[in-house]
Coordinates of C-alpha atoms and ligand atoms in Angstrom, one line a residue:
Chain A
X1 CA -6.6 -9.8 -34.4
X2 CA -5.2 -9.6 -38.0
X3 CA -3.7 -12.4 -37.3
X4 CA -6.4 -15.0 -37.5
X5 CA -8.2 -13.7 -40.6
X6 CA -5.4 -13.1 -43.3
X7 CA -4.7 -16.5 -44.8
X8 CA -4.0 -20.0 -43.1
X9 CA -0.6 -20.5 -41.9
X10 CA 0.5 -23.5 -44.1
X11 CA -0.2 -21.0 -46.9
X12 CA 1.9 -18.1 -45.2
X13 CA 4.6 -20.2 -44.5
X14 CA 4.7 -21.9 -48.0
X15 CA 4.8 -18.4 -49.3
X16 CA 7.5 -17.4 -46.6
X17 CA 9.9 -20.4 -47.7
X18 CA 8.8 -19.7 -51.6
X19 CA 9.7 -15.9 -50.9
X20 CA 13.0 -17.5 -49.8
X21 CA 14.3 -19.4 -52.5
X22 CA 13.3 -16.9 -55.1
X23 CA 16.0 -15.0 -53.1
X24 CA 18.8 -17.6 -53.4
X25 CA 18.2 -18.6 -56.8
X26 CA 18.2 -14.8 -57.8
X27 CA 21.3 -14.5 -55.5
X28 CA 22.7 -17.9 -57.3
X29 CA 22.4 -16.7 -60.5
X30 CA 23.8 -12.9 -59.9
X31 CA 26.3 -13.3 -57.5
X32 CA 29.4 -11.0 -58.3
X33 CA 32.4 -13.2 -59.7
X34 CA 34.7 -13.7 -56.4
X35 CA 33.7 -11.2 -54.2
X36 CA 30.6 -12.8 -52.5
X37 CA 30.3 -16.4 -52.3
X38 CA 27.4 -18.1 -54.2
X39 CA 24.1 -20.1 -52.3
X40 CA 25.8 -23.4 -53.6
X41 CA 29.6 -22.3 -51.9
X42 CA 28.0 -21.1 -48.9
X43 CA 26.1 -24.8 -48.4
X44 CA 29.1 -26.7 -49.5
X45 CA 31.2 -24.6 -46.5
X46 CA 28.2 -25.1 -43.9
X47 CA 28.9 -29.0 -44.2
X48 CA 32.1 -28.7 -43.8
X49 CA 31.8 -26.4 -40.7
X50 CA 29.5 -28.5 -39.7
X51 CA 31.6 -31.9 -39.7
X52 CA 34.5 -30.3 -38.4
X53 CA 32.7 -29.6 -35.5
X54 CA 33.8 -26.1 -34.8
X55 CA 30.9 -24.9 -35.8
X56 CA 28.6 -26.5 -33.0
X57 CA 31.7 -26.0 -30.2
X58 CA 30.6 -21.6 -32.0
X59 CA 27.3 -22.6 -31.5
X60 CA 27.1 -23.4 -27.8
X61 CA 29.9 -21.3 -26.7
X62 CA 27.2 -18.5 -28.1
X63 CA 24.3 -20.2 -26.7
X64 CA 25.9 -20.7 -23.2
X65 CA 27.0 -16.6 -22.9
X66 CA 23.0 -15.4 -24.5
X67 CA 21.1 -18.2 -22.0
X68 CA 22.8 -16.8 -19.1
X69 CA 22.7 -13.5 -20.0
X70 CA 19.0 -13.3 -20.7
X71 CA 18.2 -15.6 -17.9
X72 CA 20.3 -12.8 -15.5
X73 CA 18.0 -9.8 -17.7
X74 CA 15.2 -11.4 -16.7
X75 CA 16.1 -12.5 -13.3
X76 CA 17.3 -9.0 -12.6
X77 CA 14.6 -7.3 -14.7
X78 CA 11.5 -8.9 -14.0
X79 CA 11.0 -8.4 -10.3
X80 CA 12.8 -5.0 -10.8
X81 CA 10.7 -3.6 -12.8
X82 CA 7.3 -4.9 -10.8
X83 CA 8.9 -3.7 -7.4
X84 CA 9.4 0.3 -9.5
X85 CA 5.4 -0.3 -10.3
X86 CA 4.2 -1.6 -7.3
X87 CA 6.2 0.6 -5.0
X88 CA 5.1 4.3 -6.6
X89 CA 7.7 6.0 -4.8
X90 CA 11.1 3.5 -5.1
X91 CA 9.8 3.6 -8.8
X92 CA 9.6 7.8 -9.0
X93 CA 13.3 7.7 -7.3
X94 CA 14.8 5.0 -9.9
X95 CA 13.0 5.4 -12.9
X96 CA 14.9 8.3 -14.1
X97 CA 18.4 6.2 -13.6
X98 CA 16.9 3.9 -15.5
X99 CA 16.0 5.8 -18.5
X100 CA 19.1 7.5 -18.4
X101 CA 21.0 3.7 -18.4
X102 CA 18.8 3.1 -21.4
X103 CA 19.5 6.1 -23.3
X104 CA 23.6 5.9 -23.4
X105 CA 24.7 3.4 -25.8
X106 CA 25.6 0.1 -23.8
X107 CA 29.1 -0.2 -26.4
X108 CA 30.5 2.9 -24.2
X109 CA 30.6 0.2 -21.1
X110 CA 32.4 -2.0 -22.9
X111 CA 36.1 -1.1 -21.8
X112 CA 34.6 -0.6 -18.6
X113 CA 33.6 -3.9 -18.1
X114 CA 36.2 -5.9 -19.9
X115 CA 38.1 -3.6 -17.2
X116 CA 35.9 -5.0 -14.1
X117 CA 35.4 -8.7 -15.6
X118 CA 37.9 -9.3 -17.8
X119 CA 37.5 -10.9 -21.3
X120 CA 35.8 -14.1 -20.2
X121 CA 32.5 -15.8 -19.9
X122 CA 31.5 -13.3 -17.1
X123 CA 32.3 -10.2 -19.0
X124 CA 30.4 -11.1 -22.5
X125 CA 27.5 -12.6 -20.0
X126 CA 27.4 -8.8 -18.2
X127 CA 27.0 -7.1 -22.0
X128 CA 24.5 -9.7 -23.0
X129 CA 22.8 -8.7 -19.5
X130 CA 23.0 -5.2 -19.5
X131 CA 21.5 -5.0 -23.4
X132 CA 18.9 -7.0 -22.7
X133 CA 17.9 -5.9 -19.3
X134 CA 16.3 -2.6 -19.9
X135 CA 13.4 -3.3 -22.1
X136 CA 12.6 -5.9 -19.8
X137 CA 12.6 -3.1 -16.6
X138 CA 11.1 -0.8 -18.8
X139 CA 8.1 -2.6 -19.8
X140 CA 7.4 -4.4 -16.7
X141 CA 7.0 -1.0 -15.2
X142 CA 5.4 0.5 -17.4
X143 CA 3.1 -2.8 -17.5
X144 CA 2.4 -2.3 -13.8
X145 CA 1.6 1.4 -14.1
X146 CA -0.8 0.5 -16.6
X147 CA -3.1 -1.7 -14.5
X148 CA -6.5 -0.5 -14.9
X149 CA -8.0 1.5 -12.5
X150 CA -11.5 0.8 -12.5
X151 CA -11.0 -3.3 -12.0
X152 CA -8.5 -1.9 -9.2
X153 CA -11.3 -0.6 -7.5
X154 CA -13.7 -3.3 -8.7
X155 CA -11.4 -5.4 -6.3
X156 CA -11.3 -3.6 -3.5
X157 CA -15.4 -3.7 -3.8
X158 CA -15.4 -7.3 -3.4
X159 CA -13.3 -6.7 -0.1
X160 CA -9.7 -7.6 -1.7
X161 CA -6.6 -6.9 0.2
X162 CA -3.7 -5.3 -2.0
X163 CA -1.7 -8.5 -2.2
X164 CA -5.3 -10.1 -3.5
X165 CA -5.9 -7.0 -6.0
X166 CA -1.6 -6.9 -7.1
X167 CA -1.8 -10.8 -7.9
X168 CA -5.2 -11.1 -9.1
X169 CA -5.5 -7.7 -11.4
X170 CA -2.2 -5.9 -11.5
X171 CA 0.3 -8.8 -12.2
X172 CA -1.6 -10.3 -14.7
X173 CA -2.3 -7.1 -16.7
X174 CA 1.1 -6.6 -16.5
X175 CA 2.3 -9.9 -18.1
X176 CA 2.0 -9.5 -22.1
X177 CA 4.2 -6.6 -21.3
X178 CA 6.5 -8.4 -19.6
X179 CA 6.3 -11.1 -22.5
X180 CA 7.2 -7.9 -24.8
X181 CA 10.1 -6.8 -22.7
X182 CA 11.2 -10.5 -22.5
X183 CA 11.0 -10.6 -26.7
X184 CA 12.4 -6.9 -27.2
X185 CA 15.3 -8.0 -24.7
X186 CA 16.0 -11.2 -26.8
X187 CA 16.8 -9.7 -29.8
X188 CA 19.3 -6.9 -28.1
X189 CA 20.6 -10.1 -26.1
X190 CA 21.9 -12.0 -29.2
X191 CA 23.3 -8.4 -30.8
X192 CA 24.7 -7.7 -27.7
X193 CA 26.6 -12.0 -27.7
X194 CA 27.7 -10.9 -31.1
X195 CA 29.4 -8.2 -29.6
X196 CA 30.7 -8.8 -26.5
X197 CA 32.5 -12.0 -28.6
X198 CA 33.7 -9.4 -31.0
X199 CA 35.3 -6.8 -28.5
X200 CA 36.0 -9.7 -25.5
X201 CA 38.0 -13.1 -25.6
X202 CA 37.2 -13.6 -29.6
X203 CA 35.1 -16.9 -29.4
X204 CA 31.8 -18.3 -30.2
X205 CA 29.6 -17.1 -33.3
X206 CA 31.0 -13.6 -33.4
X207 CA 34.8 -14.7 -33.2
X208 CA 33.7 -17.1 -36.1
X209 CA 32.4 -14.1 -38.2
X210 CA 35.5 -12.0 -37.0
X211 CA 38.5 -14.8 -38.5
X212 CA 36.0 -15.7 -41.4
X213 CA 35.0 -11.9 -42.5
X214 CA 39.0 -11.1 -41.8
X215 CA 40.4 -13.8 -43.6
X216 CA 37.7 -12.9 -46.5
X217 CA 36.5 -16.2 -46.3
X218 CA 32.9 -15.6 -47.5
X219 CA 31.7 -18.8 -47.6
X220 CA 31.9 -19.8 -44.0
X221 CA 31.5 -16.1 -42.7
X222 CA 27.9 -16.6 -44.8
X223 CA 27.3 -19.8 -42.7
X224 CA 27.9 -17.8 -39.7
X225 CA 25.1 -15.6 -40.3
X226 CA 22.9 -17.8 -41.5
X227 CA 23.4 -19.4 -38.3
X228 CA 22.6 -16.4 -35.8
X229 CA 19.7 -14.9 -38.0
X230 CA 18.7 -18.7 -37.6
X231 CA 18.9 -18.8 -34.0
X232 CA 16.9 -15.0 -33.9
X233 CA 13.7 -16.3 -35.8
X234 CA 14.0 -19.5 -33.3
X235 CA 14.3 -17.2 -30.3
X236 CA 12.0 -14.2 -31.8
X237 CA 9.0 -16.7 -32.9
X238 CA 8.9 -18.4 -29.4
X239 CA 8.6 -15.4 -27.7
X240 CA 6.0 -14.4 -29.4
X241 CA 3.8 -17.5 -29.1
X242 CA 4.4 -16.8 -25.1
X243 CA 3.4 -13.1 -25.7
X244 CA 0.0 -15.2 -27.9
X245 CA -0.4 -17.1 -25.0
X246 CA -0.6 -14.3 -22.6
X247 CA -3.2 -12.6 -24.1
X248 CA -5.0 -15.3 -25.8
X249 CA -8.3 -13.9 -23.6
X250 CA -7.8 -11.3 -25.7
X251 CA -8.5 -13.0 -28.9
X252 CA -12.0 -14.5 -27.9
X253 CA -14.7 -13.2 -30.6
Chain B
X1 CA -34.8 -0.9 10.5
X2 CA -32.8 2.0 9.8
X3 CA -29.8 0.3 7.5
X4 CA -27.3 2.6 6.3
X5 CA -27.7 6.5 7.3
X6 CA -25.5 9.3 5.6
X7 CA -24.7 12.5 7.5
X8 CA -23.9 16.0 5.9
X9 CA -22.2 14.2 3.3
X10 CA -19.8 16.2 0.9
X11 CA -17.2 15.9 -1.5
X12 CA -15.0 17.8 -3.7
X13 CA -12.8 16.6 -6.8
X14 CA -10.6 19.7 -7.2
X15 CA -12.9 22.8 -7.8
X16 CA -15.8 20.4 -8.7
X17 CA -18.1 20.3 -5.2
X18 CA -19.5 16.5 -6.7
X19 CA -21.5 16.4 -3.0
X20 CA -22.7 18.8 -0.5
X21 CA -24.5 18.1 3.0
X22 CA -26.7 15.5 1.8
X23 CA -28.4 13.4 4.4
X24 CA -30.3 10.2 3.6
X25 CA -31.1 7.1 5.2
X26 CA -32.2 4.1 3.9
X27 CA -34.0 1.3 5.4
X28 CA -33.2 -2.5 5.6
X29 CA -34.7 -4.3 3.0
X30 CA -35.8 -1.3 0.7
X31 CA -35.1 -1.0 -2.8
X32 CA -34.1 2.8 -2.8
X33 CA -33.6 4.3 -6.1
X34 CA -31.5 7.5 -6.6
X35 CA -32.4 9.1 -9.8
X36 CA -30.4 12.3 -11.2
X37 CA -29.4 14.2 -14.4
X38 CA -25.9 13.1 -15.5
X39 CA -23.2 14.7 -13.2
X40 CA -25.0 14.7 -10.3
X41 CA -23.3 13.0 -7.9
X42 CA -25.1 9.5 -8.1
X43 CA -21.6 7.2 -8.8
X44 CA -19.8 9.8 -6.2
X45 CA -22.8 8.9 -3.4
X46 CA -22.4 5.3 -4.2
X47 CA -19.2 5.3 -4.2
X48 CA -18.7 6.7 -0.6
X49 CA -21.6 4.1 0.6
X50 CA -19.6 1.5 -0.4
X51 CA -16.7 2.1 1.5
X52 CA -14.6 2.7 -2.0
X53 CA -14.2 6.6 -1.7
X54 CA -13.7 9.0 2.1
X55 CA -15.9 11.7 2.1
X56 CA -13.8 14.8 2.9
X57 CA -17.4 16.0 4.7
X58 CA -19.8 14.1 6.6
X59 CA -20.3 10.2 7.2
X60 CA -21.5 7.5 5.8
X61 CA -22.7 4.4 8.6
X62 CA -23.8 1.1 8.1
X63 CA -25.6 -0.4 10.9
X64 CA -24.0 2.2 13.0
X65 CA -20.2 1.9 11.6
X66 CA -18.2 2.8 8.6
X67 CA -18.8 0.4 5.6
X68 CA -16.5 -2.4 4.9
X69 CA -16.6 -2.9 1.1
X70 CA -17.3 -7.0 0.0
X71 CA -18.6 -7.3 3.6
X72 CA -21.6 -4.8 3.8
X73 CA -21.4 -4.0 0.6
X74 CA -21.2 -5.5 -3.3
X75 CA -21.4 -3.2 -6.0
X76 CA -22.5 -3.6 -9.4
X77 CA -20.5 -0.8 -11.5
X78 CA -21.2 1.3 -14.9
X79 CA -18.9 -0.3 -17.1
X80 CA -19.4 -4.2 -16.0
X81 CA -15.3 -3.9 -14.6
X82 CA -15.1 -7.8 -15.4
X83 CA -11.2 -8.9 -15.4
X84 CA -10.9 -9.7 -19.0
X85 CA -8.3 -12.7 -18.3
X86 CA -10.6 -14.5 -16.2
X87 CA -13.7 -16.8 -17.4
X88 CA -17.1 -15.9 -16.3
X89 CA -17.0 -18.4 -13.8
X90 CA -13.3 -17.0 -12.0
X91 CA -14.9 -13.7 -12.5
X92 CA -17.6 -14.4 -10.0
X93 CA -15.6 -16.7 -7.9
X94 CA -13.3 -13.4 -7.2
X95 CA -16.0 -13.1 -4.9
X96 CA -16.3 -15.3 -2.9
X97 CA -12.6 -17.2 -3.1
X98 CA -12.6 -21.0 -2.8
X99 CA -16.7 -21.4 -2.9
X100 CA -18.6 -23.1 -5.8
X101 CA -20.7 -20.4 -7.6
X102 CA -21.9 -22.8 -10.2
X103 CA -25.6 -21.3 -8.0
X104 CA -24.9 -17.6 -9.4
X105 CA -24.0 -18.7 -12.7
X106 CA -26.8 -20.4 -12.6
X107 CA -29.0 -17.8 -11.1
X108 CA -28.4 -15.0 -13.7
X109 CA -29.0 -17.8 -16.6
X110 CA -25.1 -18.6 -17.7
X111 CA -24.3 -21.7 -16.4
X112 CA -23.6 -22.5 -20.4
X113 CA -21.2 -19.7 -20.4
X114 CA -19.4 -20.4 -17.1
X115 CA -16.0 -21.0 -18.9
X116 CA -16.3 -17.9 -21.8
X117 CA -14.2 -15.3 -21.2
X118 CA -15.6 -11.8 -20.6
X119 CA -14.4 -10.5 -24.5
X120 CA -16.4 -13.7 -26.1
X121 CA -19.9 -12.4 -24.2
X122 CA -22.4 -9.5 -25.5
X123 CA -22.9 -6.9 -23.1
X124 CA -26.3 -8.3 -21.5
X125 CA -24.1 -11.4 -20.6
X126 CA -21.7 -9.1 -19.1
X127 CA -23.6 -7.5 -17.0
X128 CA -25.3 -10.3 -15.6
X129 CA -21.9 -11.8 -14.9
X130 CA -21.2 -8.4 -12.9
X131 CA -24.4 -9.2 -11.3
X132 CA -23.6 -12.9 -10.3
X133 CA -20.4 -11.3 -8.6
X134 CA -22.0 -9.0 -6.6
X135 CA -24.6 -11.4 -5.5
X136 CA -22.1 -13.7 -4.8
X137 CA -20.4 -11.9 -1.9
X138 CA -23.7 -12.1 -0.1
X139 CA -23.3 -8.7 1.4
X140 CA -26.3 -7.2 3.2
X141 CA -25.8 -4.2 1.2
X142 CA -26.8 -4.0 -2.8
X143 CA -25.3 -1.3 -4.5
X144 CA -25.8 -0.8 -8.7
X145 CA -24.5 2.5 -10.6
X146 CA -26.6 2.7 -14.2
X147 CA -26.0 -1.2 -14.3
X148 CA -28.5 -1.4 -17.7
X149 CA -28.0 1.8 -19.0
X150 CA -25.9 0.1 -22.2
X151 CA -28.3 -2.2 -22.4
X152 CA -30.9 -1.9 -25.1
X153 CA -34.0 -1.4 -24.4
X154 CA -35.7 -4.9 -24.2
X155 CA -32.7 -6.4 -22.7
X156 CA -32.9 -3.6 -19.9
X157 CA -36.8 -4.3 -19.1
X158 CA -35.7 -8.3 -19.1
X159 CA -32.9 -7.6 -16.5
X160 CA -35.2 -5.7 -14.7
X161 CA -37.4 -8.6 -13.9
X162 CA -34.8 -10.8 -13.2
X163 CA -33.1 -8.3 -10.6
X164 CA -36.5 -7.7 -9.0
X165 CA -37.0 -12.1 -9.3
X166 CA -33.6 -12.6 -7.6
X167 CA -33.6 -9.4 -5.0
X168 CA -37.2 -10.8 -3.4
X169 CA -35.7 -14.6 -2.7
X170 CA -32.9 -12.7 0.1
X171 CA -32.9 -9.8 2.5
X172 CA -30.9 -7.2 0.7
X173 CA -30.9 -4.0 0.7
X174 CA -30.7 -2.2 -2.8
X175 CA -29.1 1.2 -3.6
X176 CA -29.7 1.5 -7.8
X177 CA -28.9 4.5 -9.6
X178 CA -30.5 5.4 -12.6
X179 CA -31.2 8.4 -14.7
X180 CA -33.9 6.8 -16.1
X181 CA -37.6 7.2 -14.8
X182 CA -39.0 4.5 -16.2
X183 CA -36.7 2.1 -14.9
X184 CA -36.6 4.1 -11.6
X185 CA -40.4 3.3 -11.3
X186 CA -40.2 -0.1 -12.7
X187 CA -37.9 -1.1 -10.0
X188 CA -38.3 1.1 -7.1
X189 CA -39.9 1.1 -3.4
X190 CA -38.7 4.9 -3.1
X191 CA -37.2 7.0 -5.5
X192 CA -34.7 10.2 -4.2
X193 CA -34.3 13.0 -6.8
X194 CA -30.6 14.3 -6.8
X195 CA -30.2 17.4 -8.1
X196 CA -26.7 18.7 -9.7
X197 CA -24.1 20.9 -8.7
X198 CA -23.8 20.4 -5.6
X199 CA -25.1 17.1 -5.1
X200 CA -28.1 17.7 -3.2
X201 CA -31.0 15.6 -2.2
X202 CA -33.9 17.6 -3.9
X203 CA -37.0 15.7 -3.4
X204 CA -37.9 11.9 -2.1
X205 CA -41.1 9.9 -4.3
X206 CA -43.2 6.8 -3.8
X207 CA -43.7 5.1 -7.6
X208 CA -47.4 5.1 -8.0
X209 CA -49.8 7.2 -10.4
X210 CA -48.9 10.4 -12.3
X211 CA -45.3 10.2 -11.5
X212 CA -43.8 9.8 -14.4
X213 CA -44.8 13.0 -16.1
X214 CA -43.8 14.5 -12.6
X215 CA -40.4 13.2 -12.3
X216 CA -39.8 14.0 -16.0
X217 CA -40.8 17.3 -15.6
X218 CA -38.8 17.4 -13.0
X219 CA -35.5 16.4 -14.5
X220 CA -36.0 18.9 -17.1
X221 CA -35.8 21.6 -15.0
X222 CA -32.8 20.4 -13.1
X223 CA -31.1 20.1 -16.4
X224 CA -32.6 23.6 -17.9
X225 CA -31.4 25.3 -14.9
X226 CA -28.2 23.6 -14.5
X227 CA -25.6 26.2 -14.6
X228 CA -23.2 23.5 -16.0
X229 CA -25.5 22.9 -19.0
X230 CA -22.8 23.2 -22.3
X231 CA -24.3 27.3 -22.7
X232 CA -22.5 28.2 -19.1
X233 CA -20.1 25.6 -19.2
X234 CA -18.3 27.2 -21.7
X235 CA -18.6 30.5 -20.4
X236 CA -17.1 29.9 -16.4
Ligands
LIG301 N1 -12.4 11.0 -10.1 C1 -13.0 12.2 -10.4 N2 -12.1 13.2 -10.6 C2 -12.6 14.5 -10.9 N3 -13.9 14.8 -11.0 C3 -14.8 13.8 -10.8 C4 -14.4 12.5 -10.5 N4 -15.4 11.7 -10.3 C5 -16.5 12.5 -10.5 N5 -16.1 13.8 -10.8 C6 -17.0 14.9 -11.0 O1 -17.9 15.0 -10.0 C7 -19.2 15.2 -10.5 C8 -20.2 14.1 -10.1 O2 -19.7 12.9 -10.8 P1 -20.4 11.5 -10.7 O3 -19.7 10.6 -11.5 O4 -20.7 11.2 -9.3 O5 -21.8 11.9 -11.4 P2 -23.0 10.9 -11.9 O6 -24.3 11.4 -11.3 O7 -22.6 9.5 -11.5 O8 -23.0 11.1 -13.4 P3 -23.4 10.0 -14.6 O9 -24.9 9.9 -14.6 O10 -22.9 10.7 -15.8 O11 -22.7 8.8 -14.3 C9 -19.1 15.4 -11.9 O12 -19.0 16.8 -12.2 C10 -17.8 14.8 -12.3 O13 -17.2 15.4 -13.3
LIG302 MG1 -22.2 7.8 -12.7

């Protein structure tokens, strides 16, 4: 793995964070008179934000909508996807459904839903789900489709039953895809809270950035997305120390 | 004393006849070797003995019924097949579920490497962690397809020993495949010849003097004459 031989991590993240300010300062220094807000305007708003409080009541109205959305993805996704894999024909009959859900632009549910659910906490929830479900179906199958043949029948030479063989060989080869489905469906779930508080009830992080970018209030509608790109690395990076940990028998040698 | 007996056996992967009507028995406690140009059927024969693959012609009868894989048989494959997410020692213990193998481990030499995973081992350690596995499910039945043919050359002669070393302290009986002679009649008690395309029995040996250039000669031929030889290959 790459990863291991380019450079300690101190170093990479010292370069990472120096990489960062060069940005701001440059930003600072070249920021067009009134139009965008400078680093120092943009700080100065986040602590008032911040002590007002309005920002944190954002912050978990956001969280609360993306944790049980991507809990319901993976809920929903997880042992739907292994039952497609496992179960060759239920997975021949669905699959194409499921592409086919995957392919059409979630957006075009939106009046649908809002229709079904309303504008509240279950509506934004179901857009959160339903963006982040599919690459968590998607690579769960296709994880269990990939299980390797050979150690398949390697099991069944040591007498193995197909419970035996599905969760000692199949599951587990499955799981770093899983992990991937889990990360890919992570970043579609916080777009998709960004939305569903933009086209729903207008609340949370995305009603902040709708008032603040409408109002042309640059300052705080910069804090806003400093705040969800935030709360993406956070989300992104632990997923993929989960994925690292799934396949760490991988990166013996 | 007869162990397993095969009857008319025969198989077919699409338009490739792999096997057709080959009989063979092999006695309890032999160490039979089956020795064949590449293609010949061996890993499809081995295979079927194992319980792994149905013959679409013929039978295959251990001690008088059809072979239950792990229970009359344990096979050592090709390609080592060790699941990469497991340590050697969980490797073997797949098994034999809920025993101590720390005895296997030991057996083959690794008790160091009990707790490496498979990726973190060379090949020779592989393969012995294959082996380990296979003697651990204590089957009556020994079956090996090529299992030091990646193997260089003085690793392969060491493994050798040891399989012979650990085969004479229990009552197994061994099915090995090779395509090597030299290894068939290092190891051997008999050797069958397979010849290609069908799979056919083409000749049964005793290992002793003047053999080698015999069976080498022999395999020439086989593969000279094989009509699926690149030159025809191309042609049909
Ligand atoms: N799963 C399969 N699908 C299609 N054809 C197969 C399959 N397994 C074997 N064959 C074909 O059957 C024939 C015999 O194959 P087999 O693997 O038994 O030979 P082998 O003697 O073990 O060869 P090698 O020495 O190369 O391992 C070959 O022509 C091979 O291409
Ligand atoms: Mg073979």
């Amino acid at each position: 793995m790459p990863r291991r031989t380019c450079g300690n991590r101190a170093m990479i993240w010292a370069l990472r964070l120096g990489l960062m300010a060069g940005v701001v300062l440059l930003w600072e220094w070249w920021a067009p008179g009134g139009l965008l807000p400078t680093p120092g305007q943009v700080w100065h708003a986040g602590i008032g934000l911040a002590a007002e409080g309005r920002l944190w009541r954002a912050v978990g109205d956001s969280l609360s909508i993306y944790v049980a959305g991507m809990a319901s993805a993976a809920l929903v996704g997880i042992p739907l996807g292994l039952a497609m894999g496992s179960f060759r024909l239920f997975g021949r009959v669905v699959d194409v459904f499921v592409f086919a859900l995957a392919a059409t632009p979630r957006v075009a549910f939106i009046p649908l839903i809002i229709v079904l659910l309303g504008l509240g906490f279950q509506a934004k929830t179901f857009i959160v789900f339903l963006g982040a479900v599919m690459p968590v179906v998607l690579n769960t199958y296709a994880g269990v489709l990939a299980a390797d043949r050979d150690l398949i029948e390697m099991a069944r030479s040591t007498g193995a039953g197909r419970g035996r063989i599905w969760r000692h060989v199949v599951l587990p080869g499955a799981l770093p895809f899983l992990a991937t489905g889990l990360r890919l469906g992570a970043t579609i779930g916080l777009i998709n809270t960004v939305v569903a508080e933009l086209y729903t009830a207008v609340r949370g992080l995305g009603g902040l950035l709708a008032i603040y970018g409408n109002t042309f209030r640059m300052a705080e509608y910069f804090v806003i997305v400093a705040m969800l790109a935030t709360i993406g690395v956070i989300v992104t990076e632990a997923m993929r120390a989960v994925e690292a940990h799934l396949s760490r028998w991988r990166e013996e040698r | 004393m007869t162990h397993i007996r095969i009857e008319g056996l025969g198989h077919a992967f699409g338009a490739v006849t792999a096997l057709d009507g080959l009989d063979l028995t092999v006695r309890r406690g032999e160490f039979l070797v089956l020795l064949g140009p590449s293609g010949c059927g061996k890993t499809t024969l081995l295979r079927m003995i194992a319980g792994l693959l149905e013959p679409k012609a013929g039978r295959v009868l251990v001690d008088g019924h059809r072979p239950e894989p792990g229970h009359d048989t344990a096979m050592v494959f090709q390609n080592y097949r060790l699941i990469p997410w497991k340590t050697a020692r969980q490797n073997v213990e797949f098994a034999r579920p809920g025993t101590d193998v720390s005895g296997y481990l030991e057996m083959v030499g690794l008790s160091r490497f009990a707790d490496a995973f498979p990726g973190a081992l060379s090949g020779g350690m592989r393969q012995r962690v294959a082996l380990a596995r296979a003697l651990a499910a204590e089957a009556p039945i020994l079956l090996m397809d090529e299992p030091f043919a990646s193997l260089d050359a003085q690793t392969r002669e060491l493994m050798q020993g040891e399989l012979r070393r650990l085969i004479a302290t229990r009552p197994s009986t061994v099915v090995f495949v090779t395509h090597g002679v030299d290894e068939a009649l290092a190891l051997a008690d008999r050797i069958v010849l397979m010849s290609p395309r069908p799979g056919r029995i083409a000749e049964e040996v005793r290992p002793g003097p003047g053999m080698r250039e015999y069976l080498w000669q022999r395999l020439r031929e086989m593969v000279l004459n094989d009509p699926g030889s690149d030159f025809y290959g191309r042609e049909g």
